[in-house]
């Protein structure tokens, strides 16, 4: 459907109903609820062998909620194959920065020295995290951040990492298509859990070097 605005109340209500905005600059706000929905669940999450090596090498320094606006602006600016322009409009950046200030939207930053090498941002409600976008200025940066975040969130009891639509990138980490009814049941269960509202600063610091939870699989050349 089309219309409405990106006020915090409307955005939070939409996400709680499995709906998210996705539109082009200059057009009306468009709202989407794909069927099937693409998401990672605790029972499907796995880490390909090449990515397990990446996590152990720790080539980037991770922070959370340190540079939210910069991550969004970087996601908007990155050139993506087959994509003309960006759906991350200035209006959307301001709307999600407001959700960040309210403690609902969060960012992961991957640093190489003092330079932002990659990152991602999304929204957290109850036991669900809705991944919105990610970028890499250096190879592996967003993958390192995303896998580290998903691992920690599932360890903390999250039951849904929503990627919205299918991508081969997320499929390589355990993303699966979920029919609308099953997705809404999972979302409703997640929303019955307490919100992790507030800053996530420090969430990914001092991760243990030992065995990385998550089902291992043979490296098939995926992400």
Short mmCIF file of N, CA and C in Angstrom, two decimals, residues 43-154:
data_model
loop_
_atom_site.label_atom_id
_atom_site.label_comp_id
_atom_site.label_asym_id
_atom_site.label_seq_id
_atom_site.Cartn_x
_atom_site.Cartn_y
_atom_site.Cartn_z
N UNK A 43 17.42 -21.93 14.58
CA UNK A 43 17.62 -23.32 14.15
C UNK A 43 18.17 -23.43 12.73
N UNK A 44 18.16 -22.34 11.95
CA UNK A 44 18.69 -22.40 10.59
C UNK A 44 20.03 -21.67 10.45
N UNK A 45 20.39 -20.87 11.44
CA UNK A 45 21.62 -20.08 11.37
C UNK A 45 22.84 -20.98 11.28
N UNK A 46 23.68 -20.74 10.30
CA UNK A 46 24.94 -21.47 10.21
C UNK A 46 26.02 -20.57 9.62
N UNK A 47 27.26 -20.95 9.84
CA UNK A 47 28.40 -20.14 9.43
C UNK A 47 29.25 -20.96 8.47
N UNK A 48 29.33 -20.57 7.19
CA UNK A 48 30.18 -21.30 6.25
C UNK A 48 31.63 -21.32 6.72
N UNK A 49 32.37 -22.32 6.29
CA UNK A 49 33.75 -22.49 6.76
C UNK A 49 34.60 -21.26 6.52
N UNK A 50 34.47 -20.65 5.33
CA UNK A 50 35.28 -19.47 5.02
C UNK A 50 34.95 -18.33 5.96
N UNK A 51 33.70 -18.23 6.37
CA UNK A 51 33.30 -17.15 7.27
C UNK A 51 33.76 -17.43 8.70
N UNK A 52 33.83 -18.69 9.09
CA UNK A 52 34.35 -19.01 10.42
C UNK A 52 35.81 -18.60 10.52
N UNK A 53 36.54 -18.80 9.43
CA UNK A 53 37.93 -18.35 9.40
C UNK A 53 38.01 -16.83 9.52
N UNK A 54 37.09 -16.15 8.85
CA UNK A 54 37.05 -14.69 8.92
C UNK A 54 36.79 -14.22 10.35
N UNK A 55 35.84 -14.86 11.03
CA UNK A 55 35.52 -14.47 12.40
C UNK A 55 36.71 -14.68 13.33
N UNK A 56 37.44 -15.76 13.11
CA UNK A 56 38.59 -16.04 13.98
C UNK A 56 39.75 -15.07 13.71
N UNK A 57 39.89 -14.64 12.46
CA UNK A 57 40.99 -13.72 12.13
C UNK A 57 40.73 -12.33 12.71
N UNK A 58 39.46 -11.96 12.83
CA UNK A 58 39.10 -10.63 13.34
C UNK A 58 39.84 -9.51 12.60
N UNK A 59 39.62 -9.39 11.30
CA UNK A 59 40.35 -8.37 10.54
C UNK A 59 39.84 -6.95 10.77
N UNK A 60 38.70 -6.82 11.42
CA UNK A 60 38.12 -5.51 11.66
C UNK A 60 37.78 -5.36 13.15
N UNK A 61 37.76 -4.13 13.59
CA UNK A 61 37.32 -3.81 14.96
C UNK A 61 35.84 -3.46 14.89
N UNK A 62 35.04 -4.14 15.70
CA UNK A 62 33.60 -3.92 15.68
C UNK A 62 33.15 -3.01 16.81
N UNK A 63 32.22 -2.11 16.48
CA UNK A 63 31.52 -1.32 17.48
C UNK A 63 30.03 -1.36 17.17
N UNK A 64 29.23 -0.96 18.12
CA UNK A 64 27.79 -0.88 17.92
C UNK A 64 27.29 0.48 18.38
N UNK A 65 26.39 1.05 17.58
CA UNK A 65 25.74 2.32 17.91
C UNK A 65 26.72 3.47 18.11
N UNK A 66 27.85 3.43 17.43
CA UNK A 66 28.83 4.51 17.53
C UNK A 66 28.72 5.50 16.37
N UNK A 67 28.21 5.04 15.22
CA UNK A 67 28.18 5.91 14.03
C UNK A 67 26.95 5.58 13.19
N UNK A 68 25.77 5.65 13.82
CA UNK A 68 24.55 5.21 13.15
C UNK A 68 24.29 5.99 11.86
N UNK A 69 24.31 7.32 11.94
CA UNK A 69 24.02 8.11 10.75
C UNK A 69 25.03 7.83 9.63
N UNK A 70 26.30 7.72 9.98
CA UNK A 70 27.34 7.46 8.98
C UNK A 70 27.12 6.11 8.31
N UNK A 71 26.71 5.11 9.07
CA UNK A 71 26.42 3.80 8.48
C UNK A 71 25.27 3.91 7.48
N UNK A 72 24.20 4.60 7.86
CA UNK A 72 23.07 4.76 6.94
C UNK A 72 23.48 5.51 5.68
N UNK A 73 24.22 6.58 5.85
CA UNK A 73 24.66 7.36 4.69
C UNK A 73 25.57 6.54 3.80
N UNK A 74 26.39 5.69 4.39
CA UNK A 74 27.29 4.83 3.61
C UNK A 74 26.50 3.76 2.87
N UNK A 75 25.47 3.21 3.51
CA UNK A 75 24.61 2.24 2.83
C UNK A 75 23.90 2.88 1.64
N UNK A 76 23.50 4.15 1.80
CA UNK A 76 22.81 4.86 0.72
C UNK A 76 23.76 5.16 -0.44
N UNK A 77 25.03 5.41 -0.13
CA UNK A 77 25.98 5.87 -1.15
C UNK A 77 26.64 4.73 -1.92
N UNK A 78 26.64 3.52 -1.36
CA UNK A 78 27.37 2.43 -2.00
C UNK A 78 26.73 2.08 -3.34
N UNK A 79 27.55 1.81 -4.34
CA UNK A 79 27.06 1.42 -5.66
C UNK A 79 26.81 -0.08 -5.67
N UNK A 80 25.59 -0.47 -6.01
CA UNK A 80 25.21 -1.89 -6.00
C UNK A 80 24.89 -2.34 -7.43
N UNK A 81 25.38 -3.51 -7.84
CA UNK A 81 25.12 -4.00 -9.19
C UNK A 81 23.63 -4.11 -9.47
N UNK A 82 23.20 -3.60 -10.62
CA UNK A 82 21.81 -3.70 -11.03
C UNK A 82 20.86 -2.77 -10.32
N UNK A 83 21.40 -1.85 -9.51
CA UNK A 83 20.53 -0.94 -8.76
C UNK A 83 20.79 0.48 -9.22
N UNK A 84 19.73 1.18 -9.61
CA UNK A 84 19.83 2.56 -10.06
C UNK A 84 19.34 3.46 -8.93
N UNK A 85 20.27 4.13 -8.26
CA UNK A 85 19.88 4.98 -7.15
C UNK A 85 19.73 4.18 -5.87
N UNK A 86 19.08 4.78 -4.87
CA UNK A 86 18.93 4.13 -3.57
C UNK A 86 17.54 4.39 -3.01
N UNK A 87 17.07 3.42 -2.23
CA UNK A 87 15.79 3.61 -1.53
C UNK A 87 16.01 4.25 -0.17
N UNK A 88 17.27 4.41 0.24
CA UNK A 88 17.56 5.04 1.54
C UNK A 88 17.61 6.55 1.32
N UNK A 89 16.45 7.16 1.31
CA UNK A 89 16.31 8.58 1.02
C UNK A 89 16.71 9.43 2.22
N UNK A 90 16.98 10.72 2.02
CA UNK A 90 17.24 11.60 3.17
C UNK A 90 16.12 11.56 4.21
N UNK A 91 14.87 11.48 3.74
CA UNK A 91 13.73 11.38 4.67
C UNK A 91 13.83 10.11 5.51
N UNK A 92 14.22 9.01 4.87
CA UNK A 92 14.33 7.75 5.60
C UNK A 92 15.49 7.79 6.59
N UNK A 93 16.59 8.40 6.20
CA UNK A 93 17.72 8.51 7.12
C UNK A 93 17.30 9.25 8.38
N UNK A 94 16.61 10.37 8.22
CA UNK A 94 16.18 11.14 9.39
C UNK A 94 15.20 10.34 10.25
N UNK A 95 14.32 9.57 9.61
CA UNK A 95 13.33 8.78 10.36
C UNK A 95 14.01 7.71 11.20
N UNK A 96 15.00 7.02 10.63
CA UNK A 96 15.67 5.95 11.37
C UNK A 96 16.66 6.49 12.39
N UNK A 97 17.25 7.66 12.11
CA UNK A 97 18.07 8.30 13.13
C UNK A 97 17.22 8.62 14.35
N UNK A 98 15.99 9.05 14.12
CA UNK A 98 15.08 9.31 15.24
C UNK A 98 14.79 8.02 16.01
N UNK A 99 14.57 6.91 15.31
CA UNK A 99 14.36 5.62 15.99
C UNK A 99 15.62 5.20 16.75
N UNK A 100 16.77 5.54 16.20
CA UNK A 100 18.03 5.26 16.91
C UNK A 100 18.10 6.07 18.20
N UNK A 101 17.73 7.32 18.13
CA UNK A 101 17.74 8.18 19.32
C UNK A 101 16.76 7.67 20.38
N UNK A 102 15.69 7.02 19.92
CA UNK A 102 14.70 6.46 20.85
C UNK A 102 15.11 5.07 21.36
N UNK A 103 16.20 4.52 20.85
CA UNK A 103 16.71 3.24 21.34
C UNK A 103 16.18 2.02 20.62
N UNK A 104 15.53 2.20 19.46
CA UNK A 104 14.99 1.06 18.72
C UNK A 104 15.88 0.64 17.54
N UNK A 105 16.52 1.58 16.89
CA UNK A 105 17.35 1.28 15.72
C UNK A 105 18.82 1.24 16.12
N UNK A 106 19.55 0.32 15.52
CA UNK A 106 20.93 0.09 15.94
C UNK A 106 21.84 -0.10 14.73
N UNK A 107 23.11 0.18 14.93
CA UNK A 107 24.10 0.01 13.87
C UNK A 107 25.27 -0.83 14.37
N UNK A 108 25.89 -1.51 13.43
CA UNK A 108 27.16 -2.21 13.67
C UNK A 108 28.18 -1.58 12.74
N UNK A 109 29.33 -1.22 13.29
CA UNK A 109 30.39 -0.61 12.51
C UNK A 109 31.62 -1.52 12.51
N UNK A 110 32.19 -1.73 11.33
CA UNK A 110 33.44 -2.49 11.19
C UNK A 110 34.53 -1.51 10.77
N UNK A 111 35.55 -1.37 11.62
CA UNK A 111 36.59 -0.37 11.40
C UNK A 111 37.90 -1.03 10.99
N UNK A 112 38.63 -0.39 10.10
CA UNK A 112 40.02 -0.73 9.77
C UNK A 112 40.84 0.50 10.14
N UNK A 113 41.49 0.44 11.28
CA UNK A 113 42.11 1.64 11.81
C UNK A 113 41.03 2.63 12.21
N UNK A 114 41.12 3.84 11.69
CA UNK A 114 40.11 4.86 11.98
C UNK A 114 39.10 5.01 10.85
N UNK A 115 39.16 4.13 9.85
CA UNK A 115 38.27 4.22 8.70
C UNK A 115 37.12 3.22 8.83
N UNK A 116 35.91 3.67 8.48
CA UNK A 116 34.75 2.78 8.50
C UNK A 116 34.81 1.89 7.26
N UNK A 117 35.06 0.61 7.47
CA UNK A 117 35.24 -0.34 6.37
C UNK A 117 33.94 -1.02 5.97
N UNK A 118 32.94 -0.97 6.82
CA UNK A 118 31.67 -1.61 6.52
C UNK A 118 30.73 -1.45 7.70
N UNK A 119 29.50 -1.88 7.50
CA UNK A 119 28.54 -1.79 8.59
C UNK A 119 27.15 -2.18 8.16
N UNK A 120 26.25 -2.15 9.10
CA UNK A 120 24.85 -2.47 8.86
C UNK A 120 24.00 -1.76 9.90
N UNK A 121 22.71 -1.66 9.59
CA UNK A 121 21.78 -1.10 10.57
C UNK A 121 20.45 -1.82 10.48
N UNK A 122 19.67 -1.71 11.54
CA UNK A 122 18.37 -2.35 11.57
C UNK A 122 17.60 -1.93 12.80
N UNK A 123 16.48 -2.58 13.01
CA UNK A 123 15.53 -2.23 14.07
C UNK A 123 15.33 -3.43 14.97
N UNK A 124 15.25 -3.19 16.27
CA UNK A 124 15.04 -4.27 17.24
C UNK A 124 13.73 -4.06 17.97
N UNK A 125 12.90 -5.11 17.97
CA UNK A 125 11.66 -5.12 18.74
C UNK A 125 11.53 -6.49 19.39
N UNK A 126 11.43 -6.53 20.71
CA UNK A 126 11.33 -7.81 21.39
C UNK A 126 12.50 -8.70 21.04
N UNK A 127 12.19 -9.94 20.63
CA UNK A 127 13.23 -10.88 20.25
C UNK A 127 13.44 -10.95 18.75
N UNK A 128 13.14 -9.85 18.06
CA UNK A 128 13.31 -9.79 16.60
C UNK A 128 14.24 -8.65 16.23
N UNK A 129 15.11 -8.90 15.26
CA UNK A 129 15.94 -7.85 14.68
C UNK A 129 15.63 -7.79 13.20
N UNK A 130 15.29 -6.61 12.71
CA UNK A 130 14.94 -6.40 11.31
C UNK A 130 16.13 -5.74 10.62
N UNK A 131 16.89 -6.51 9.86
CA UNK A 131 18.04 -5.96 9.16
C UNK A 131 17.59 -5.14 7.97
N UNK A 132 18.07 -3.91 7.87
CA UNK A 132 17.64 -3.01 6.81
C UNK A 132 18.62 -2.94 5.65
N UNK A 133 19.88 -2.68 5.93
CA UNK A 133 20.86 -2.58 4.85
C UNK A 133 22.26 -2.73 5.43
N UNK A 134 23.20 -3.06 4.55
CA UNK A 134 24.60 -3.16 4.96
C UNK A 134 25.48 -2.71 3.80
N UNK A 135 26.73 -2.42 4.10
CA UNK A 135 27.66 -2.03 3.05
C UNK A 135 29.06 -2.49 3.43
N UNK A 136 29.91 -2.64 2.43
CA UNK A 136 31.32 -2.96 2.64
C UNK A 136 32.17 -2.06 1.75
N UNK A 137 33.05 -1.30 2.37
CA UNK A 137 34.07 -0.57 1.62
C UNK A 137 35.31 -1.45 1.45
N UNK A 138 35.45 -2.46 2.32
CA UNK A 138 36.51 -3.45 2.22
C UNK A 138 35.88 -4.84 2.27
N UNK A 139 36.43 -5.75 1.49
CA UNK A 139 35.87 -7.09 1.38
C UNK A 139 35.74 -7.76 2.75
N UNK A 140 34.55 -8.31 3.00
CA UNK A 140 34.30 -9.07 4.22
C UNK A 140 33.85 -8.24 5.40
N UNK A 141 33.86 -6.91 5.29
CA UNK A 141 33.57 -6.08 6.46
C UNK A 141 32.14 -6.23 6.95
N UNK A 142 31.16 -6.13 6.04
CA UNK A 142 29.77 -6.25 6.48
C UNK A 142 29.45 -7.68 6.89
N UNK A 143 30.06 -8.67 6.21
CA UNK A 143 29.83 -10.07 6.59
C UNK A 143 30.34 -10.33 8.01
N UNK A 144 31.51 -9.79 8.33
CA UNK A 144 32.08 -9.93 9.67
C UNK A 144 31.14 -9.32 10.71
N UNK A 145 30.61 -8.14 10.42
CA UNK A 145 29.70 -7.49 11.36
C UNK A 145 28.37 -8.21 11.48
N UNK A 146 27.81 -8.64 10.35
CA UNK A 146 26.50 -9.28 10.37
C UNK A 146 26.54 -10.63 11.09
N UNK A 147 27.52 -11.45 10.77
CA UNK A 147 27.62 -12.76 11.41
C UNK A 147 27.87 -12.62 12.91
N UNK A 148 28.71 -11.67 13.29
CA UNK A 148 28.99 -11.44 14.71
C UNK A 148 27.72 -11.01 15.43
N UNK A 149 26.95 -10.11 14.80
CA UNK A 149 25.71 -9.65 15.43
C UNK A 149 24.70 -10.78 15.55
N UNK A 150 24.47 -11.53 14.45
CA UNK A 150 23.49 -12.62 14.49
C UNK A 150 23.86 -13.64 15.55
N UNK A 151 25.12 -14.00 15.63
CA UNK A 151 25.60 -14.96 16.63
C UNK A 151 25.26 -14.49 18.04
N UNK A 152 25.57 -13.23 18.34
CA UNK A 152 25.33 -12.71 19.69
C UNK A 152 23.84 -12.59 19.97
N UNK A 153 23.06 -12.13 18.99
CA UNK A 153 21.62 -11.99 19.23
C UNK A 153 20.97 -13.34 19.52
N UNK A 154 21.32 -14.37 18.76
CA UNK A 154 20.73 -15.68 19.03
C UNK A 154 21.19 -16.21 20.38
#
